[in-house]
Amino acid sequence: MKADRLLRDTLHEWAEETTPPPGPDLADRALLRRRRRRATAVTVTAAAFALLAGGVAVPVLAETDRPGRPEPGRMINDDVSAHPRESPPRRLVAAGNVAVSAYQADRSTEERDGVERTTYTWYLYDPGTQEYEKTRWGWLDVAPGMRQAAVLEKTLPASRVGILDLDTGKVTKWIPVEHEAGGVHWSPDGKRLVVTAYHGYPDIETDDLDRYTSSHARTGYYLVDVDSGRKEYRPMGVGMDGRSVGIGRMDVRWSRDGTSLRVLGAPGGDAIVTWYDLEGRAKKKAPPYEGLDQARAGLSPDGRYYTVGDGWRATVKETRTGRTVPGSSGSMTLAWADSGRLVRWECSPDPNCVQGMGERLVLTDPAGRDKIPLTGSRYENTPQDWEPLITQR
């Protein structure tokens, strides 16, 4: 999305408060705790990876709900569009080179016969209405540039992948898949997709590993060239040696430079994460700044800083010296807006704020100062419960 178009879209926006993405993610959903929005980042049970502490449910008053008239907005500067009174946001949230292109909300969980199934609704930014609109898709990802999205139909896993034109709202191409798909993610260059195949619905939890493997688990993935529709399938089971409790979504994802694929678990192995080249060969180590201790934002665009953390807590360090930037330790970093600004989750002034109960999207400098709220606060199990997808624009 070009700067002049963004300016038109956000001239009437309020001050900021943004939340890191999806997806993201995505150290990804593998780093998020169990039962926490599996849809935008790879979700793996906390019992399996023990990487995050759970939040404490504290009754709070929500800042805003979806219904009602939007608050008047304003631009903080010519590249920041913020809505600190909206959670989830109704109008575009963006800063620097990134934007919240979509988000998951309306999450619900049903437990039956030892299987816990989570469902949710995707809201996608519509440049025509200049608002996030409820969709009919079961899963989606927005391409860099925010001109098109890859979509899967509501009943997952799906038998085809759609390419959606965001300007017209029309699917311009359907790509059939013989192995049904539960997740799809764009490459950083916006030319390819990695499509993860599953036996059954991906967003479940169960302690019955045999049942999961036979009826729900990941079966493999496709690499798809979007222009030609040409695709290549590779089998890729879960292979966590029986250690995973809960399991859940285990999408294959791209490295930040698009040269490698990140796979949770591996057949016959005991690794939490295995990296593969695009020919399907396992790599001995993670790409630089993408190991398990690397927080989601990763390396800054100019290479001066990088982020480390356990999924929820994150710290900014200097690449040249390894020195921690004073004051930079805080909640999850989602994306670099540019070389000098980060989008991250931060607790609001609410004294009861913990993960999932009161944090909001903010824009900060690497030291955590100069915070600009991009959204209102989110709260689990309320209408303010949502998970952003952050995309390069």
GROMACS .gro file of C-alpha atoms in nm:
model
  393
    1MET     CA    1   0.000   0.000   0.000
    2LYS     CA    2   0.153   0.332  -0.106
    3ALA     CA    3   0.210   0.619   0.137
    4ASP     CA    4  -0.034   0.859  -0.032
    5ARG     CA    5  -0.306   0.596  -0.023
    6LEU     CA    6  -0.237   0.527   0.344
    7LEU     CA    7  -0.256   0.898   0.416
    8ARG     CA    8  -0.601   0.917   0.258
    9ASP     CA    9  -0.713   0.606   0.446
   10THR     CA   10  -0.601   0.736   0.783
   11LEU     CA   11  -0.641   1.115   0.777
   12HIS     CA   12  -0.913   1.088   1.039
   13GLU     CA   13  -0.735   0.851   1.276
   14TRP     CA   14  -0.667   0.878   1.651
   15ALA     CA   15  -0.343   0.832   1.843
   16GLU     CA   16  -0.165   0.499   1.844
   17GLU     CA   17  -0.166   0.162   1.995
   18THR     CA   18  -0.073  -0.143   1.784
   19THR     CA   19  -0.028  -0.510   1.847
   20PRO     CA   20   0.241  -0.732   1.705
   21PRO     CA   21   0.131  -1.002   1.464
   22PRO     CA   22   0.040  -1.333   1.360
   23GLY     CA   23   0.160  -1.414   1.297
   24PRO     CA   24   0.291  -1.433   1.295
   25ASP     CA   25   0.508  -1.462   1.427
   26LEU     CA   26   0.588  -1.568   1.402
   27ALA     CA   27   0.961  -1.674   1.726
   28ASP     CA   28   0.600  -1.773   1.625
   29ARG     CA   29   0.305  -1.932   1.782
   30ALA     CA   30   0.535  -2.214   1.878
   31LEU     CA   31   0.647  -1.969   2.141
   32LEU     CA   32   0.304  -1.867   2.258
   33ARG     CA   33   0.143  -2.034   2.553
   34ARG     CA   34  -0.119  -2.306   2.530
   35ARG     CA   35  -0.473  -2.192   2.453
   36ARG     CA   36  -0.354  -1.855   2.324
   37ARG     CA   37  -0.474  -1.761   1.974
   38ARG     CA   38  -0.334  -2.034   1.758
   39ALA     CA   39  -0.451  -1.881   1.444
   40THR     CA   40  -0.193  -1.630   1.343
   41ALA     CA   41   0.120  -1.787   1.451
   42VAL     CA   42   0.212  -2.144   1.481
   43THR     CA   43   0.042  -2.271   1.794
   44VAL     CA   44   0.195  -2.554   1.988
   45THR     CA   45   0.096  -2.654   2.338
   46ALA     CA   46   0.276  -2.489   2.623
   47ALA     CA   47   0.313  -2.825   2.789
   48ALA     CA   48   0.515  -2.939   2.491
   49PHE     CA   49   0.753  -2.647   2.482
   50ALA     CA   50   0.714  -2.486   2.825
   51LEU     CA   51   0.806  -2.147   2.687
   52LEU     CA   52   0.548  -1.916   2.834
   53ALA     CA   53   0.361  -1.857   3.156
   54GLY     CA   54  -0.016  -1.836   3.142
   55GLY     CA   55  -0.213  -1.522   3.214
   56VAL     CA   56  -0.435  -1.456   3.513
   57ALA     CA   57  -0.798  -1.383   3.442
   58VAL     CA   58  -0.896  -1.060   3.612
   59PRO     CA   59  -1.235  -0.898   3.557
   60VAL     CA   60  -1.194  -0.566   3.378
   61LEU     CA   61  -1.400  -0.308   3.200
   62ALA     CA   62  -1.342  -0.321   2.825
   63GLU     CA   63  -1.227   0.001   2.657
   64THR     CA   64  -1.450  -0.042   2.354
   65ASP     CA   65  -1.656  -0.298   2.165
   66ARG     CA   66  -1.703  -0.351   1.790
   67PRO     CA   67  -2.051  -0.195   1.778
   68GLY     CA   68  -2.098   0.179   1.795
   69ARG     CA   69  -1.959   0.479   1.612
   70PRO     CA   70  -1.582   0.500   1.569
   71GLU     CA   71  -1.395   0.758   1.773
   72PRO     CA   72  -1.252   1.042   1.562
   73GLY     CA   73  -0.897   0.956   1.451
   74ARG     CA   74  -0.581   1.145   1.372
   75MET     CA   75  -0.236   1.080   1.228
   76ILE     CA   76   0.056   1.094   1.470
   77ASN     CA   77   0.276   1.164   1.171
   78ASP     CA   78   0.255   1.085   0.801
   79ASP     CA   79   0.321   0.712   0.841
   80VAL     CA   80   0.138   0.618   1.163
   81SER     CA   81  -0.232   0.535   1.175
   82ALA     CA   82  -0.352   0.459   1.528
   83HIS     CA   83  -0.681   0.392   1.708
   84PRO     CA   84  -0.610   0.369   2.081
   85ARG     CA   85  -0.981   0.351   2.166
   86GLU     CA   86  -1.052   0.054   1.938
   87SER     CA   87  -1.003  -0.309   2.040
   88PRO     CA   88  -1.021  -0.488   1.811
   89PRO     CA   89  -0.961  -0.203   1.564
   90ARG     CA   90  -1.224  -0.102   1.312
   91ARG     CA   91  -0.995   0.122   1.105
   92LEU     CA   92  -0.645   0.075   0.968
   93VAL     CA   93  -0.363   0.033   1.219
   94ALA     CA   94  -0.022   0.096   1.062
   95ALA     CA   95   0.323   0.232   1.137
   96GLY     CA   96   0.621   0.278   0.909
   97ASN     CA   97   0.663  -0.021   0.680
   98VAL     CA   98   0.403  -0.247   0.844
   99ALA     CA   99   0.029  -0.261   0.903
  100VAL     CA  100  -0.226  -0.483   1.072
  101SER     CA  101  -0.365  -0.632   0.752
  102ALA     CA  102  -0.611  -0.865   0.927
  103TYR     CA  103  -0.688  -1.014   1.264
  104GLN     CA  104  -0.864  -1.306   1.429
  105ALA     CA  105  -1.145  -1.243   1.677
  106ASP     CA  106  -1.470  -1.396   1.807
  107ARG     CA  107  -1.277  -1.694   1.943
  108SER     CA  108  -1.470  -1.986   2.095
  109THR     CA  109  -1.369  -2.326   2.232
  110GLU     CA  110  -1.568  -2.647   2.248
  111GLU     CA  111  -1.456  -2.966   2.422
  112ARG     CA  112  -1.590  -3.306   2.321
  113ASP     CA  113  -1.458  -3.657   2.393
  114GLY     CA  114  -1.123  -3.530   2.515
  115VAL     CA  115  -1.066  -3.299   2.218
  116GLU     CA  116  -1.076  -2.921   2.257
  117ARG     CA  117  -1.157  -2.740   1.932
  118THR     CA  118  -1.101  -2.366   1.889
  119THR     CA  119  -1.277  -2.162   1.623
  120TYR     CA  120  -1.248  -1.794   1.534
  121THR     CA  121  -1.339  -1.540   1.268
  122TRP     CA  122  -1.101  -1.350   1.042
  123TYR     CA  123  -1.141  -0.975   0.986
  124LEU     CA  124  -0.958  -0.838   0.681
  125TYR     CA  125  -0.873  -0.478   0.593
  126ASP     CA  126  -1.083  -0.359   0.300
  127PRO     CA  127  -0.929  -0.060   0.117
  128GLY     CA  128  -1.272   0.022  -0.027
  129THR     CA  129  -1.454   0.069   0.304
  130GLN     CA  130  -1.127   0.159   0.483
  131GLU     CA  131  -1.229  -0.071   0.767
  132TYR     CA  132  -1.166  -0.427   0.880
  133GLU     CA  133  -1.449  -0.645   0.750
  134LYS     CA  134  -1.569  -0.984   0.874
  135THR     CA  135  -1.479  -1.261   0.628
  136ARG     CA  136  -1.607  -1.606   0.540
  137TRP     CA  137  -1.261  -1.764   0.534
  138GLY     CA  138  -1.131  -2.034   0.764
  139TRP     CA  139  -0.770  -1.919   0.729
  140LEU     CA  140  -0.591  -1.642   0.541
  141ASP     CA  141  -0.260  -1.466   0.498
  142VAL     CA  142  -0.200  -1.128   0.333
  143ALA     CA  143   0.083  -1.085   0.082
  144PRO     CA  144   0.352  -0.819   0.127
  145GLY     CA  145   0.221  -0.499  -0.030
  146MET     CA  146  -0.134  -0.573   0.090
  147ARG     CA  147  -0.282  -0.612  -0.258
  148GLN     CA  148  -0.386  -0.977  -0.233
  149ALA     CA  149  -0.446  -1.253   0.020
  150ALA     CA  150  -0.430  -1.632   0.016
  151VAL     CA  151  -0.749  -1.781   0.160
  152LEU     CA  152  -0.887  -2.119   0.267
  153GLU     CA  153  -1.258  -2.189   0.285
  154LYS     CA  154  -1.434  -2.200   0.622
  155THR     CA  155  -1.444  -2.576   0.670
  156LEU     CA  156  -1.084  -2.677   0.739
  157PRO     CA  157  -0.894  -2.856   0.605
  158ALA     CA  158  -0.981  -2.722   0.258
  159SER     CA  159  -0.939  -2.875  -0.087
  160ARG     CA  160  -0.821  -2.555  -0.259
  161VAL     CA  161  -0.636  -2.230  -0.200
  162GLY     CA  162  -0.783  -1.902  -0.325
  163ILE     CA  163  -0.596  -1.589  -0.431
  164LEU     CA  164  -0.809  -1.291  -0.324
  165ASP     CA  165  -0.774  -0.945  -0.481
  166LEU     CA  166  -0.809  -0.700  -0.191
  167ASP     CA  167  -0.916  -0.410  -0.412
  168THR     CA  168  -1.210  -0.596  -0.567
  169GLY     CA  169  -1.280  -0.853  -0.295
  170LYS     CA  170  -1.289  -1.124  -0.566
  171VAL     CA  171  -1.100  -1.453  -0.579
  172THR     CA  172  -0.895  -1.435  -0.900
  173LYS     CA  173  -0.759  -1.789  -0.890
  174TRP     CA  174  -0.824  -2.122  -0.719
  175ILE     CA  175  -0.535  -2.366  -0.672
  176PRO     CA  176  -0.658  -2.720  -0.596
  177VAL     CA  177  -0.464  -2.937  -0.349
  178GLU     CA  178  -0.487  -3.316  -0.328
  179HIS     CA  179  -0.380  -3.315   0.039
  180GLU     CA  180  -0.625  -3.091   0.223
  181ALA     CA  181  -0.487  -2.763   0.358
  182GLY     CA  182  -0.524  -2.611   0.705
  183GLY     CA  183  -0.278  -2.321   0.682
  184VAL     CA  184  -0.117  -2.101   0.418
  185HIS     CA  185   0.161  -1.840   0.436
  186TRP     CA  186   0.316  -1.604   0.180
  187SER     CA  187   0.687  -1.593   0.113
  188PRO     CA  188   0.859  -1.261   0.196
  189ASP     CA  189   0.885  -1.177  -0.176
  190GLY     CA  190   0.510  -1.232  -0.228
  191LYS     CA  191   0.563  -1.484  -0.510
  192ARG     CA  192   0.520  -1.820  -0.338
  193LEU     CA  193   0.309  -1.991  -0.076
  194VAL     CA  194   0.380  -2.264   0.175
  195VAL     CA  195   0.056  -2.455   0.231
  196THR     CA  196   0.038  -2.696   0.527
  197ALA     CA  197  -0.173  -3.012   0.490
  198TYR     CA  198  -0.354  -3.179   0.782
  199HIS     CA  199  -0.552  -3.498   0.843
  200GLY     CA  200  -0.829  -3.292   1.005
  201TYR     CA  201  -0.913  -2.962   1.171
  202PRO     CA  202  -0.581  -2.806   1.284
  203ASP     CA  203  -0.679  -2.595   1.586
  204ILE     CA  204  -0.738  -2.860   1.848
  205GLU     CA  205  -0.588  -2.974   2.176
  206THR     CA  206  -0.590  -3.326   2.312
  207ASP     CA  207  -0.368  -3.534   2.538
  208ASP     CA  208  -0.444  -3.839   2.322
  209LEU     CA  209  -0.141  -3.833   2.090
  210ASP     CA  210  -0.255  -4.140   1.894
  211ARG     CA  211  -0.592  -3.980   1.821
  212TYR     CA  212  -0.426  -3.656   1.716
  213THR     CA  213  -0.179  -3.827   1.481
  214SER     CA  214  -0.446  -4.039   1.312
  215SER     CA  215  -0.719  -3.777   1.276
  216HIS     CA  216  -0.581  -3.423   1.297
  217ALA     CA  217  -0.202  -3.403   1.260
  218ARG     CA  218   0.004  -3.233   0.993
  219THR     CA  219   0.070  -3.460   0.697
  220GLY     CA  220   0.298  -3.245   0.481
  221TYR     CA  221   0.325  -2.919   0.293
  222TYR     CA  222   0.313  -2.770  -0.055
  223LEU     CA  223   0.540  -2.510  -0.208
  224VAL     CA  224   0.329  -2.317  -0.458
  225ASP     CA  225   0.431  -2.069  -0.729
  226VAL     CA  226   0.137  -1.829  -0.728
  227ASP     CA  227   0.160  -1.699  -1.086
  228SER     CA  228   0.181  -2.040  -1.254
  229GLY     CA  229  -0.008  -2.241  -0.991
  230ARG     CA  230   0.273  -2.497  -1.004
  231LYS     CA  231   0.306  -2.685  -0.675
  232GLU     CA  232   0.524  -2.947  -0.512
  233TYR     CA  233   0.412  -3.161  -0.217
  234ARG     CA  234   0.642  -3.299   0.053
  235PRO     CA  235   0.525  -3.534   0.331
  236MET     CA  236   0.611  -3.397   0.676
  237GLY     CA  237   0.457  -3.552   0.985
  238VAL     CA  238   0.476  -3.426   1.342
  239GLY     CA  239   0.749  -3.657   1.480
  240MET     CA  240   0.778  -3.516   1.830
  241ASP     CA  241   0.863  -3.863   1.973
  242GLY     CA  242   0.548  -3.864   2.184
  243ARG     CA  243   0.653  -3.556   2.380
  244SER     CA  244   0.382  -3.321   2.263
  245VAL     CA  245   0.087  -3.281   2.493
  246GLY     CA  246  -0.197  -3.081   2.346
  247ILE     CA  247  -0.039  -3.034   2.003
  248GLY     CA  248  -0.252  -2.791   1.798
  249ARG     CA  249  -0.167  -2.606   1.478
  250MET     CA  250   0.181  -2.683   1.343
  251ASP     CA  251   0.206  -2.481   1.021
  252VAL     CA  252   0.523  -2.478   0.814
  253ARG     CA  253   0.650  -2.120   0.783
  254TRP     CA  254   0.908  -1.917   0.595
  255SER     CA  255   1.233  -1.776   0.727
  256ARG     CA  256   1.248  -1.397   0.713
  257ASP     CA  257   1.468  -1.403   0.402
  258GLY     CA  258   1.256  -1.665   0.224
  259THR     CA  259   1.543  -1.912   0.177
  260SER     CA  260   1.438  -2.164   0.444
  261LEU     CA  261   1.129  -2.325   0.596
  262ARG     CA  262   1.059  -2.351   0.968
  263VAL     CA  263   0.901  -2.681   1.073
  264LEU     CA  264   0.782  -2.758   1.425
  265GLY     CA  265   0.903  -3.108   1.505
  266ALA     CA  266   1.037  -3.348   1.244
  267PRO     CA  267   0.971  -3.713   1.154
  268GLY     CA  268   1.185  -3.946   1.365
  269GLY     CA  269   1.352  -3.661   1.550
  270ASP     CA  270   1.328  -3.490   1.885
  271ALA     CA  271   1.388  -3.130   1.776
  272ILE     CA  272   1.134  -2.866   1.870
  273VAL     CA  273   1.206  -2.680   1.547
  274THR     CA  274   1.383  -2.806   1.234
  275TRP     CA  275   1.486  -2.587   0.942
  276TYR     CA  276   1.477  -2.704   0.579
  277ASP     CA  277   1.603  -2.555   0.255
  278LEU     CA  278   1.358  -2.517  -0.032
  279GLU     CA  279   1.467  -2.852  -0.174
  280GLY     CA  280   1.348  -3.029   0.139
  281ARG     CA  281   1.689  -3.091   0.295
  282ALA     CA  282   1.724  -3.049   0.672
  283LYS     CA  283   1.965  -2.775   0.784
  284LYS     CA  284   2.202  -2.811   1.078
  285LYS     CA  285   2.113  -2.479   1.237
  286ALA     CA  286   1.863  -2.198   1.227
  287PRO     CA  287   1.918  -1.896   1.002
  288PRO     CA  288   2.085  -1.602   1.181
  289TYR     CA  289   1.861  -1.432   1.439
  290GLU     CA  290   1.584  -1.692   1.402
  291GLY     CA  291   1.669  -1.942   1.677
  292LEU     CA  292   1.435  -2.041   1.958
  293ASP     CA  293   1.562  -1.758   2.177
  294GLN     CA  294   1.496  -1.495   1.911
  295ALA     CA  295   1.183  -1.287   1.964
  296ARG     CA  296   0.948  -1.246   1.671
  297ALA     CA  297   1.061  -0.907   1.540
  298GLY     CA  298   1.415  -1.039   1.480
  299LEU     CA  299   1.680  -0.831   1.306
  300SER     CA  300   1.613  -0.463   1.238
  301PRO     CA  301   1.608  -0.359   0.869
  302ASP     CA  302   1.947  -0.187   0.897
  303GLY     CA  303   2.098  -0.477   1.093
  304ARG     CA  304   2.185  -0.263   1.393
  305TYR     CA  305   1.953  -0.433   1.645
  306TYR     CA  306   1.798  -0.773   1.708
  307THR     CA  307   1.542  -0.901   1.956
  308VAL     CA  308   1.567  -1.197   2.194
  309GLY     CA  309   1.308  -1.345   2.425
  310ASP     CA  310   1.092  -1.637   2.529
  311GLY     CA  311   0.789  -1.556   2.318
  312TRP     CA  312   0.618  -1.312   2.554
  313ARG     CA  313   0.907  -1.120   2.709
  314ALA     CA  314   1.156  -0.961   2.470
  315THR     CA  315   1.474  -0.752   2.484
  316VAL     CA  316   1.651  -0.549   2.217
  317LYS     CA  317   2.027  -0.596   2.171
  318GLU     CA  318   2.292  -0.430   1.958
  319THR     CA  319   2.414  -0.659   1.681
  320ARG     CA  320   2.776  -0.540   1.685
  321THR     CA  321   2.835  -0.561   2.060
  322GLY     CA  322   2.559  -0.791   2.190
  323ARG     CA  323   2.486  -0.522   2.447
  324THR     CA  324   2.130  -0.494   2.578
  325VAL     CA  325   1.971  -0.161   2.492
  326PRO     CA  326   1.889  -0.004   2.832
  327GLY     CA  327   1.517  -0.001   2.905
  328SER     CA  328   1.432  -0.226   2.610
  329SER     CA  329   1.310  -0.529   2.806
  330GLY     CA  330   0.934  -0.566   2.789
  331SER     CA  331   0.653  -0.762   2.633
  332MET     CA  332   0.654  -0.931   2.294
  333THR     CA  333   0.807  -0.754   1.996
  334LEU     CA  334   0.605  -0.825   1.681
  335ALA     CA  335   0.769  -0.636   1.398
  336TRP     CA  336   1.010  -0.357   1.308
  337ALA     CA  337   0.818  -0.063   1.166
  338ASP     CA  338   1.154   0.059   1.038
  339SER     CA  339   1.514   0.052   1.164
  340GLY     CA  340   1.434   0.277   1.460
  341ARG     CA  341   1.081   0.175   1.567
  342LEU     CA  342   0.919  -0.144   1.695
  343VAL     CA  343   0.559  -0.262   1.710
  344ARG     CA  344   0.503  -0.464   2.028
  345TRP     CA  345   0.245  -0.567   2.281
  346GLU     CA  346   0.265  -0.357   2.597
  347CYS     CA  347   0.059  -0.349   2.913
  348SER     CA  348  -0.175  -0.055   2.938
  349PRO     CA  349  -0.178   0.155   3.258
  350ASP     CA  350  -0.429  -0.099   3.395
  351PRO     CA  351  -0.258  -0.233   3.714
  352ASN     CA  352  -0.411  -0.577   3.653
  353CYS     CA  353  -0.250  -0.612   3.309
  354VAL     CA  354  -0.093  -0.951   3.232
  355GLN     CA  355  -0.058  -1.146   2.911
  356GLY     CA  356  -0.398  -1.168   2.748
  357MET     CA  357  -0.553  -0.931   3.001
  358GLY     CA  358  -0.497  -0.566   2.919
  359GLU     CA  359  -0.207  -0.537   2.676
  360ARG     CA  360  -0.230  -0.319   2.369
  361LEU     CA  361  -0.031  -0.260   2.049
  362VAL     CA  362   0.222   0.021   2.078
  363LEU     CA  363   0.496   0.176   1.868
  364THR     CA  364   0.824   0.239   2.051
  365ASP     CA  365   1.188   0.315   1.989
  366PRO     CA  366   1.437   0.031   2.061
  367ALA     CA  367   1.479   0.150   2.421
  368GLY     CA  368   1.105   0.127   2.487
  369ARG     CA  369   1.055   0.502   2.516
  370ASP     CA  370   0.831   0.732   2.313
  371LYS     CA  371   0.539   0.488   2.323
  372ILE     CA  372   0.255   0.556   2.084
  373PRO     CA  373  -0.057   0.346   2.153
  374LEU     CA  374  -0.185   0.197   1.829
  375THR     CA  375  -0.493   0.012   1.958
  376GLY     CA  376  -0.700  -0.029   2.268
  377SER     CA  377  -0.632  -0.308   2.517
  378ARG     CA  378  -0.735  -0.668   2.457
  379TYR     CA  379  -0.884  -0.905   2.714
  380GLU     CA  380  -0.924  -1.280   2.683
  381ASN     CA  381  -1.272  -1.431   2.663
  382THR     CA  382  -1.435  -1.096   2.588
  383PRO     CA  383  -1.525  -0.911   2.266
  384GLN     CA  384  -1.182  -0.744   2.302
  385ASP     CA  385  -0.997  -1.075   2.248
  386TRP     CA  386  -0.813  -1.062   1.914
  387GLU     CA  387  -0.484  -1.154   1.742
  388PRO     CA  388  -0.330  -0.934   1.470
  389LEU     CA  389  -0.168  -1.032   1.142
  390ILE     CA  390   0.114  -0.784   1.067
  391THR     CA  391   0.219  -0.742   0.707
  392GLN     CA  392   0.478  -0.541   0.515
  393ARG     CA  393   0.300  -0.272   0.314
   0.00000   0.00000   0.00000
